[in-house]
PDB file of C-alpha atoms in Angstrom:
ATOM      1  CA  MET S  15       0.000   0.000   0.000  1.00 65.00           C
ATOM      2  CA  ASN S  16       1.487   3.336  -0.994  1.00 81.00           C
ATOM      3  CA  PHE S  17       0.898   6.849   0.266  1.00 82.00           C
ATOM      4  CA  VAL S  18      -1.776   7.638  -2.328  1.00 89.00           C
ATOM      5  CA  ASP S  19      -3.906   4.673  -1.251  1.00 94.00           C
ATOM      6  CA  LEU S  20      -3.676   5.816   2.363  1.00 93.00           C
ATOM      7  CA  GLU S  21      -4.814   9.333   1.458  1.00 94.00           C
ATOM      8  CA  HIS S  22      -7.702   7.904  -0.562  1.00 96.00           C
ATOM      9  CA  LEU S  23      -8.794   5.710   2.347  1.00 96.00           C
ATOM     10  CA  LYS S  24      -8.619   8.651   4.753  1.00 96.00           C
ATOM     11  CA  ARG S  25     -10.749  10.749   2.421  1.00 97.00           C
ATOM     12  CA  GLN S  26     -13.315   7.944   2.060  1.00 97.00           C
ATOM     13  CA  ALA S  27     -13.464   7.480   5.828  1.00 97.00           C
ATOM     14  CA  ALA S  28     -13.965  11.220   6.326  1.00 97.00           C
ATOM     15  CA  HIS S  29     -16.884  11.247   3.867  1.00 97.00           C
ATOM     16  CA  TYR S  30     -18.395   8.155   5.513  1.00 96.00           C
ATOM     17  CA  ILE S  31     -18.207   9.650   9.020  1.00 95.00           C
ATOM     18  CA  GLU S  32     -19.524  12.983   7.737  1.00 96.00           C
ATOM     19  CA  ASN S  33     -22.533  11.272   6.149  1.00 95.00           C
ATOM     20  CA  ILE S  34     -23.348   9.361   9.341  1.00 92.00           C
ATOM     21  CA  TYR S  35     -22.968  12.529  11.431  1.00 91.00           C
ATOM     22  CA  ASN S  36     -25.200  14.562   9.114  1.00 90.00           C
ATOM     23  CA  ARG S  37     -27.834  11.815   8.979  1.00 90.00           C
ATOM     24  CA  ARG S  38     -27.858  11.502  12.774  1.00 88.00           C
ATOM     25  CA  ARG S  39     -28.123  15.284  13.191  1.00 86.00           C
ATOM     26  CA  LEU S  40     -30.961  15.388  10.646  1.00 81.00           C
ATOM     27  CA  HIS S  41     -32.859  12.677  12.521  1.00 76.00           C
ATOM     28  CA  SER S  42     -32.385  14.441  15.859  1.00 76.00           C
ATOM     29  CA  THR S  43     -33.725  17.729  14.468  1.00 73.00           C
ATOM     30  CA  LEU S  44     -36.684  15.865  12.961  1.00 69.00           C
ATOM     31  CA  ASP S  45     -37.354  14.227  16.324  1.00 69.00           C
ATOM     32  CA  ILE S  46     -37.387  17.609  18.084  1.00 64.00           C
ATOM     33  CA  GLN S  47     -39.918  19.170  15.708  1.00 63.00           C
ATOM     34  CA  PRO S  48     -43.546  18.359  16.586  1.00 61.00           C
ATOM     35  CA  ARG S  49     -45.642  16.846  13.815  1.00 57.00           C
TER      36      ARG S  49
END
């Protein structure tokens, strides 16, 4: 595994974590709002 692969994996992991965080935050804001 070379340096480029490592950078690519880090970038993918960052996107993955960001998506989970945004989804969780979206759900929490939806839960707060009354329907």
